[in-house]
Short mmCIF file of C-alpha atoms in Angstrom, two decimals:
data_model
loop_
_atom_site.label_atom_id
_atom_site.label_comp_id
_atom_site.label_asym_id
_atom_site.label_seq_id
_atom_site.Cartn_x
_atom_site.Cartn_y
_atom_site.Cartn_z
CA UNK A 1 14.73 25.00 -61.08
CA UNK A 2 17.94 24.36 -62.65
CA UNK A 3 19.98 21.45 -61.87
CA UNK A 4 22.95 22.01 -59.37
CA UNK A 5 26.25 20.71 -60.04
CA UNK A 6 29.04 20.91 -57.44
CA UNK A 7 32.49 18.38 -57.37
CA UNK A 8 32.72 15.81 -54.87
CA UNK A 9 36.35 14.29 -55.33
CA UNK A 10 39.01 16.32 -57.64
CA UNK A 11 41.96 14.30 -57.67
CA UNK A 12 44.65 17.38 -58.25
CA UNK A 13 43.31 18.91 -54.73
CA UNK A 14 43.67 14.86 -52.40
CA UNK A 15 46.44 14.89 -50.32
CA UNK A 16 46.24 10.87 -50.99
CA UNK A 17 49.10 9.82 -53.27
CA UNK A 18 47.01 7.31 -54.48
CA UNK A 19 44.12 8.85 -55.84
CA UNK A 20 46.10 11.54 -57.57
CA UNK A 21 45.99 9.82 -60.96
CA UNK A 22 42.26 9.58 -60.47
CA UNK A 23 39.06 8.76 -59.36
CA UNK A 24 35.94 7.33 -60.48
CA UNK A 25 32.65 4.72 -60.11
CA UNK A 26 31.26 6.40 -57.57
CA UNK A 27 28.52 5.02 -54.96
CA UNK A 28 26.51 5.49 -51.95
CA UNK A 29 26.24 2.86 -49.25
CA UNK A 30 24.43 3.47 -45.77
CA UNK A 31 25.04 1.50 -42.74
CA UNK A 32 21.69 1.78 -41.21
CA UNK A 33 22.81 0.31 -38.18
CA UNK A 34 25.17 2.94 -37.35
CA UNK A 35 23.53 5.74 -39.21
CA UNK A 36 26.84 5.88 -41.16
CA UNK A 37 27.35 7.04 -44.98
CA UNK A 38 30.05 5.80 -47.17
CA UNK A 39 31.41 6.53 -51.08
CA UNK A 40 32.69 3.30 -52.58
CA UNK A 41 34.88 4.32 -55.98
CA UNK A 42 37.81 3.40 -57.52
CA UNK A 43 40.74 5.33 -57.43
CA UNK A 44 44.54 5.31 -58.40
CA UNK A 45 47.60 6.60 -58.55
CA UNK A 46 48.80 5.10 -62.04
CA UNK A 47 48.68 8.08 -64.72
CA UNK A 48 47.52 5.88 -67.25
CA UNK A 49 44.04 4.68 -65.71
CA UNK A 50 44.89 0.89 -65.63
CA UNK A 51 45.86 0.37 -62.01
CA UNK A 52 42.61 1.13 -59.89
CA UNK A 53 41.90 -0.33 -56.52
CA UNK A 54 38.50 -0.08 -54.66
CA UNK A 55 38.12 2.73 -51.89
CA UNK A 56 35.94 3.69 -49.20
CA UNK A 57 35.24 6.66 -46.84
CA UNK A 58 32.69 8.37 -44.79
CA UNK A 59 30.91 10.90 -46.51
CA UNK A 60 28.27 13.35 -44.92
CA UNK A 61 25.18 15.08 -45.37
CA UNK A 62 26.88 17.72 -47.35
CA UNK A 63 29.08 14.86 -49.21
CA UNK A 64 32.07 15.89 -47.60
CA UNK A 65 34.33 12.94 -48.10
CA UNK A 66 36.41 12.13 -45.18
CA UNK A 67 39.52 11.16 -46.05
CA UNK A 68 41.09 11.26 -42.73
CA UNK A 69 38.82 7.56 -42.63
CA UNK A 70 40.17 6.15 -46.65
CA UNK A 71 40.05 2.83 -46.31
CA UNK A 72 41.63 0.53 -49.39
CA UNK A 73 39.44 -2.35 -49.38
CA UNK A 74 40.72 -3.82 -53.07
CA UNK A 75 44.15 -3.17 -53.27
CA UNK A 76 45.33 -3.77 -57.60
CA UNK A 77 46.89 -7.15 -56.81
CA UNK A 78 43.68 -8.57 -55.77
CA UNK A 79 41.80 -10.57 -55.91
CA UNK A 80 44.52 -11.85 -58.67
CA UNK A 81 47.08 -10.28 -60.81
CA UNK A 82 45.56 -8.49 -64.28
CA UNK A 83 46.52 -6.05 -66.52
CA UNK A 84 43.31 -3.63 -66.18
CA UNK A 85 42.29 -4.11 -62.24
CA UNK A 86 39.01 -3.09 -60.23
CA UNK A 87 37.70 -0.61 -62.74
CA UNK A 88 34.25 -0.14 -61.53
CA UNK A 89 32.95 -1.12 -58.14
CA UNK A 90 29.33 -0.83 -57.07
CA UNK A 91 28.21 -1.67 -53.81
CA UNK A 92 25.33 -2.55 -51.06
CA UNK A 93 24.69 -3.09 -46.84
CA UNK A 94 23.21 -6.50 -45.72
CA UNK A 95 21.40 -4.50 -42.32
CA UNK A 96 20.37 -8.60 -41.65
CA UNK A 97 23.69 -10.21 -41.45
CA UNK A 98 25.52 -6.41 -41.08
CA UNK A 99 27.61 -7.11 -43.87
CA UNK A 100 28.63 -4.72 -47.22
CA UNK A 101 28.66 -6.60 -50.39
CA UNK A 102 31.17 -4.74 -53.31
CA UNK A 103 31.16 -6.27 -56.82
CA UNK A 104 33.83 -5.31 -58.98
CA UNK A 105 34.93 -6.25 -62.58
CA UNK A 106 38.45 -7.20 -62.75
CA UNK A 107 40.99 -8.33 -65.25
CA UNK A 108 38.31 -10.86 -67.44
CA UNK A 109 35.82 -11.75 -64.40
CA UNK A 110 33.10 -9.88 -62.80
CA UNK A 111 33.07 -10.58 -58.50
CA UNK A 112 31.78 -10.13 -55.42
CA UNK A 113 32.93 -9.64 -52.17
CA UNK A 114 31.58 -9.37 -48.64
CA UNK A 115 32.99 -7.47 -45.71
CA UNK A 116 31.93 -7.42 -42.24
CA UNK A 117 30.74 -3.56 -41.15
CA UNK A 118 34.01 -2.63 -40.58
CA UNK A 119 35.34 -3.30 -44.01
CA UNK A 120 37.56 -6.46 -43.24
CA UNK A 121 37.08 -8.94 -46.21
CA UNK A 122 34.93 -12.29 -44.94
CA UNK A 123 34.99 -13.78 -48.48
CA UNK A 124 34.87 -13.26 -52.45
CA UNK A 125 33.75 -15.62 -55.50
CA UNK A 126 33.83 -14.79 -59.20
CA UNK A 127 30.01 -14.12 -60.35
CA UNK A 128 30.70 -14.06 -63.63
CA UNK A 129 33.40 -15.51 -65.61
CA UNK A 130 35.26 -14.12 -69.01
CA UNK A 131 32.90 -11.03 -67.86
CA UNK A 132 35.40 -9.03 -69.98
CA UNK A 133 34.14 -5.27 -69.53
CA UNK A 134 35.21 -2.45 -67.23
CA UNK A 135 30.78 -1.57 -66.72
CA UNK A 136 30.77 -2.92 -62.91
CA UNK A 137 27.78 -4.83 -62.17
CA UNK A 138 25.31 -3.37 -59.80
CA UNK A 139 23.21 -5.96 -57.83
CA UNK A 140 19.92 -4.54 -56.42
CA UNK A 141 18.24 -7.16 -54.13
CA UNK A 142 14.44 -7.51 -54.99
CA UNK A 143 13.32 -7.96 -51.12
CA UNK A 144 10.07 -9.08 -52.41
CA UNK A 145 8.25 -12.66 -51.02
CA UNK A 146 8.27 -13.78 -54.30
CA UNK A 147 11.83 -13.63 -54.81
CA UNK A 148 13.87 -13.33 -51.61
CA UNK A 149 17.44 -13.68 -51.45
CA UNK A 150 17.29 -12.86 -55.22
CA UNK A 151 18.61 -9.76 -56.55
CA UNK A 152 18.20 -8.08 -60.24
CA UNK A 153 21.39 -7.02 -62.22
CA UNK A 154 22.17 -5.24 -65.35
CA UNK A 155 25.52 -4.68 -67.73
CA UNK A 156 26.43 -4.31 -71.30
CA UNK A 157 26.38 -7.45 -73.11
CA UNK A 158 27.75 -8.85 -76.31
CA UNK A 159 29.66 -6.04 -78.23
CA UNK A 160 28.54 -3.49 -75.67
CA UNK A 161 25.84 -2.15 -78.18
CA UNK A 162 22.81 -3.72 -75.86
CA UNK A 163 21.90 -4.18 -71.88
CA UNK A 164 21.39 -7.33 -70.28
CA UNK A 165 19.30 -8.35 -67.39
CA UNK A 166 20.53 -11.01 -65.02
CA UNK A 167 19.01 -12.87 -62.01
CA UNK A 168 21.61 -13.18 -58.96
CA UNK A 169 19.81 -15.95 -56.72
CA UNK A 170 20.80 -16.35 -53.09
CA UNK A 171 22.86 -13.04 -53.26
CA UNK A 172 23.37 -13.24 -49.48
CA UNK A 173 25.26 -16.22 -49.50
CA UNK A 174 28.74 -17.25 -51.51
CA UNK A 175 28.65 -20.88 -51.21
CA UNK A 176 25.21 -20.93 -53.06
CA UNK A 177 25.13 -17.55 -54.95
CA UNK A 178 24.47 -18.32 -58.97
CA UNK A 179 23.83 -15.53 -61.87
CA UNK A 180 21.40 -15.97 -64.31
CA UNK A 181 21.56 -14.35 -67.54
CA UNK A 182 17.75 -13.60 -68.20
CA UNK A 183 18.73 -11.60 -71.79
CA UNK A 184 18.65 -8.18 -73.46
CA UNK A 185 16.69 -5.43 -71.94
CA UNK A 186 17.43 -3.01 -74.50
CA UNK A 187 20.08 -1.98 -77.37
CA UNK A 188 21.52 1.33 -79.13
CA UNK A 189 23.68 1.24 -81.67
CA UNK A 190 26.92 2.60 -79.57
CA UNK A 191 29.01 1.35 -76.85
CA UNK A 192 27.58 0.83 -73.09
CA UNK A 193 29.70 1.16 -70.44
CA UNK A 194 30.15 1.94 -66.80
CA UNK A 195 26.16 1.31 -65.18
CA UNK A 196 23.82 1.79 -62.89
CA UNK A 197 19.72 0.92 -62.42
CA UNK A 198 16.88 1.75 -60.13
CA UNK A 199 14.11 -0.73 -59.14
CA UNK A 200 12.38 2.30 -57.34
CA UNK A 201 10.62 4.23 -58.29
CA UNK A 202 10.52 2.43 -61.77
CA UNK A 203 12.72 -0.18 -63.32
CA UNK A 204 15.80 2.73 -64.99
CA UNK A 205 19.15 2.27 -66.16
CA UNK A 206 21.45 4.61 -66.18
CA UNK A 207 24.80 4.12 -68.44
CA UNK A 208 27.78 5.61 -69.51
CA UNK A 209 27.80 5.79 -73.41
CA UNK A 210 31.27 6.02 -75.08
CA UNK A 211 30.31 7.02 -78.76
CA UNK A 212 32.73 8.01 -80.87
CA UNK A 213 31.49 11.74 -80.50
CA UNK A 214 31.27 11.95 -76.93
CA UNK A 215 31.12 10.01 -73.73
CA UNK A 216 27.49 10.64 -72.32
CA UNK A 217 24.90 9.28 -70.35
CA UNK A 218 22.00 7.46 -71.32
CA UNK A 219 18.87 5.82 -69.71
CA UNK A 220 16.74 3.10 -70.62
CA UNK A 221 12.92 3.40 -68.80
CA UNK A 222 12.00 0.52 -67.97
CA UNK A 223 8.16 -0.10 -65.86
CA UNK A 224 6.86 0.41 -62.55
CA UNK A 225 7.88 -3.15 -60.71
CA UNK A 226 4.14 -3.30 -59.07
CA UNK A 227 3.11 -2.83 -62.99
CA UNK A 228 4.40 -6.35 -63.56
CA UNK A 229 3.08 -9.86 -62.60
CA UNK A 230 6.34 -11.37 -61.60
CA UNK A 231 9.34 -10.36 -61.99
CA UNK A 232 10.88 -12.83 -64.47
CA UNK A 233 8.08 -10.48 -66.80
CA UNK A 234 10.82 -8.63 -66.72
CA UNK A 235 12.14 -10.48 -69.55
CA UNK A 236 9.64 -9.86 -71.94
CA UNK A 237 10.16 -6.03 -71.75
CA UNK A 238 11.93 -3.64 -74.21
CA UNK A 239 13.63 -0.69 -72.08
CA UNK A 240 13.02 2.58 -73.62
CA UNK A 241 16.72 4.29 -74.25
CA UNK A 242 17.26 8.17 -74.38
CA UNK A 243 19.60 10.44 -73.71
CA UNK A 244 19.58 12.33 -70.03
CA UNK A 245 21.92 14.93 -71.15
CA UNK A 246 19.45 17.65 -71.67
CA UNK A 247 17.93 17.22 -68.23
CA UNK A 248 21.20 17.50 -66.40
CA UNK A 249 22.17 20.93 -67.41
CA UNK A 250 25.77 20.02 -67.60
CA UNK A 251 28.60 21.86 -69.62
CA UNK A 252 31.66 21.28 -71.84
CA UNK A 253 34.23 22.31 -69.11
CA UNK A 254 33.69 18.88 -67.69
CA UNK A 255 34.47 17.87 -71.25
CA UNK A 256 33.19 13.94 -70.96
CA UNK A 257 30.99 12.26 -68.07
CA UNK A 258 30.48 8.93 -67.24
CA UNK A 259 29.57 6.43 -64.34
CA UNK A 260 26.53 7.61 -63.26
CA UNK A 261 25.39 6.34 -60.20
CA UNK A 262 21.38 7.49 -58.69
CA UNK A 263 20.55 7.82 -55.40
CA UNK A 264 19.14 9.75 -52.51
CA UNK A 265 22.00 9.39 -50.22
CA UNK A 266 23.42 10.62 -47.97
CA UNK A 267 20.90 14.20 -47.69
CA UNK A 268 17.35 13.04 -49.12
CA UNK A 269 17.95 14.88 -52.60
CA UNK A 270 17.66 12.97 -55.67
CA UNK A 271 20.68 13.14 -57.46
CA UNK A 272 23.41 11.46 -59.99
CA UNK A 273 27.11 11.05 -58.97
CA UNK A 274 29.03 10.88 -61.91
CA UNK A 275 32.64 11.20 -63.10
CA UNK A 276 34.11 13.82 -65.41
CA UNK A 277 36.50 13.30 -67.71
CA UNK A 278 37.86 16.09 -68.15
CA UNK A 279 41.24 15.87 -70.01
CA UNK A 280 41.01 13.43 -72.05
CA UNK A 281 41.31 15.85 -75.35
CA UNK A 282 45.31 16.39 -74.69
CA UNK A 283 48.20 14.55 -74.75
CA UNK A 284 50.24 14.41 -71.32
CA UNK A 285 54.01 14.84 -71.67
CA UNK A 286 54.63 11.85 -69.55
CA UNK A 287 52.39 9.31 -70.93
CA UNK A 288 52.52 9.92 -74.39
CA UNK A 289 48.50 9.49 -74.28
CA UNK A 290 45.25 11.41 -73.29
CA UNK A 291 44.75 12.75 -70.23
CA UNK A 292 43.20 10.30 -67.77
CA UNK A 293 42.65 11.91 -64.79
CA UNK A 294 38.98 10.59 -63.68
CA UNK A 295 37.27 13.71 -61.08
CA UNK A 296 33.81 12.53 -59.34
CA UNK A 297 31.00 15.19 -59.39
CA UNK A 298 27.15 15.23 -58.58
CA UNK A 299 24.19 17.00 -60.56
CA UNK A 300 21.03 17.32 -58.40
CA UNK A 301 18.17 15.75 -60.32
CA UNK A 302 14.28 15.88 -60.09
CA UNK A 303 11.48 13.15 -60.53
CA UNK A 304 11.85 14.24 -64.34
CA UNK A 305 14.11 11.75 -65.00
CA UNK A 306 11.70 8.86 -64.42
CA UNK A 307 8.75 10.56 -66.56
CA UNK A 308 8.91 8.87 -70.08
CA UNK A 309 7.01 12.10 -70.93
CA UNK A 310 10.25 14.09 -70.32
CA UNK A 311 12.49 12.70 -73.60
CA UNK A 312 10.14 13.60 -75.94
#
């Protein structure tokens, strides 16, 4: 069956002034205690992209997004003054301390903050400093006896052209939180971006590739976790990269994609939110400069994407 693509969040049709100049980073958080969905992204009203403040609203079963309940959780100002702000946020609920942790990368540093579960800020701390990309940097908690409070984390690395594993330990806690970089997963010869990664049902990242033909997506296919001893054998494995683009069935009035984002949330169907971008080709009469206005769409996926078998 073919994949289905539908929009989520078209910035031209918000009646919020301050996503109209776009949207983007999109990502699923459930608060299990409440049975309650949200969409973390970024979003902003500055034409020109640079602007962007961290967002979140209930979404529903048929991802709906309910603006009515828009909450602006990183305004541009914070947490400090910078000339490129909150560009990519990626987020997670703590159902054991019923807390939502948000990292963001901002200005030159990479952060995380924690909110209590209604979204008031309890605290921040810089995870990694002179970070200096707009990727985000998604934290997914291992859970695992071996390693708890620890939680895995991927972004571009270097000149962008490779991915990098990192160890966050005690992830649940700011005053002892550290990041380990544990090295390259994997490398292609173009520039990684905005990211996401899986540790279920198989080790996967997905990234947003900005080569100078196109921006795409990529993956790199990584093992089953229960394949490995430990999970620091993690760093002795070599991701294998491909493109997804021919198993998402998307086409060229969407012009670019990037910031993908997986998950099952918030109806049971595998899927990848993602943004479009889909004027960047012109030049807007205000600007001077390429159209910037970010739109957030999903394409329903199958298990396909995790077979190594399926990218020839």
């Amino acid at each position: 069956m073919a994949p289905l693509i539908r929009p989520v969040l078209v910035p031209s049709r918000l009646p919020v002034g301050d996503l109209r100049g776009g949207v983007g980073t999109p990502y699923m958080v459930y608060d299990v205690r409440r049975d309650r969905y949200w969409l973390l992204f970024t979003g902003w009203s500055d034409p020109t992209g640079l602007k962007r403040e961290g967002f979140v609203a209930p979404v529903d079963e048929g991802l709906n997004v309910d603006l009515s309940g828009l909450r602006k959780i990183l305004p541009s100002t914070f947490p400090e003054p910078a000339e490129y702000t909150n560009n990519a946020v990626r987020g997670l609920y703590n159902e054991a301390r019923d807390e939502f942790y948000v990292t963001s990368t901002h200005g030159k540093d990479a952060y995380i903050f924690v909110f209590d579960h209604e979204w008031v800020l309890k605290g921040y701390k810089v995870l990694v400093g002179g970070f200096n990309k707009d990727s985000g940097f998604p934290i997914r908690p291992t859970g695992a006896y071996g390693n708890i409070r620890d939680a895995l984390a991927v972004a571009p690395i270097g000149d962008s052209s490779a991915v990098g594993l990192f160890m966050v330990r005690n992830v649940d806690d700011l005053n002892e939180l550290k990041v380990e970089d544990w090295g390259e997963l994997g490398r292609w010869g173009r520039g990684n971006d905005v990211i996401d990664f899986t540790t279920m049902p198989r080790f996967q990242v997905f990234v947003e590739v900005d080569s100078p033909n196109k921006w795409v997506l990529q993956t790199y296919i990584g093992p089953s976790l229960d394949e490995i001893w430990a999970i620091d054998d993690l760093k002795n494995v070599a991701l294998l990269e491909a493109s997804l683009m021919p198993l998402l069935g998307v086409e060229d009035s969407l012009t670019q994609i990037g910031h993908p984002h997986y998950t099952t949330l918030p109806d049971g169907k595998p899927k990848l939110l993602f943004a479009s971008f889909r004027d960047t080709w012109s030049t807007r009469p205000d600007t001077k400069r390429e159209g910037y206005t970010h739109e957030i769409w999903t394409v329903y996926v199958d298990e396909s994407i995790f077979n190594p078998g399926s990218y020839g």
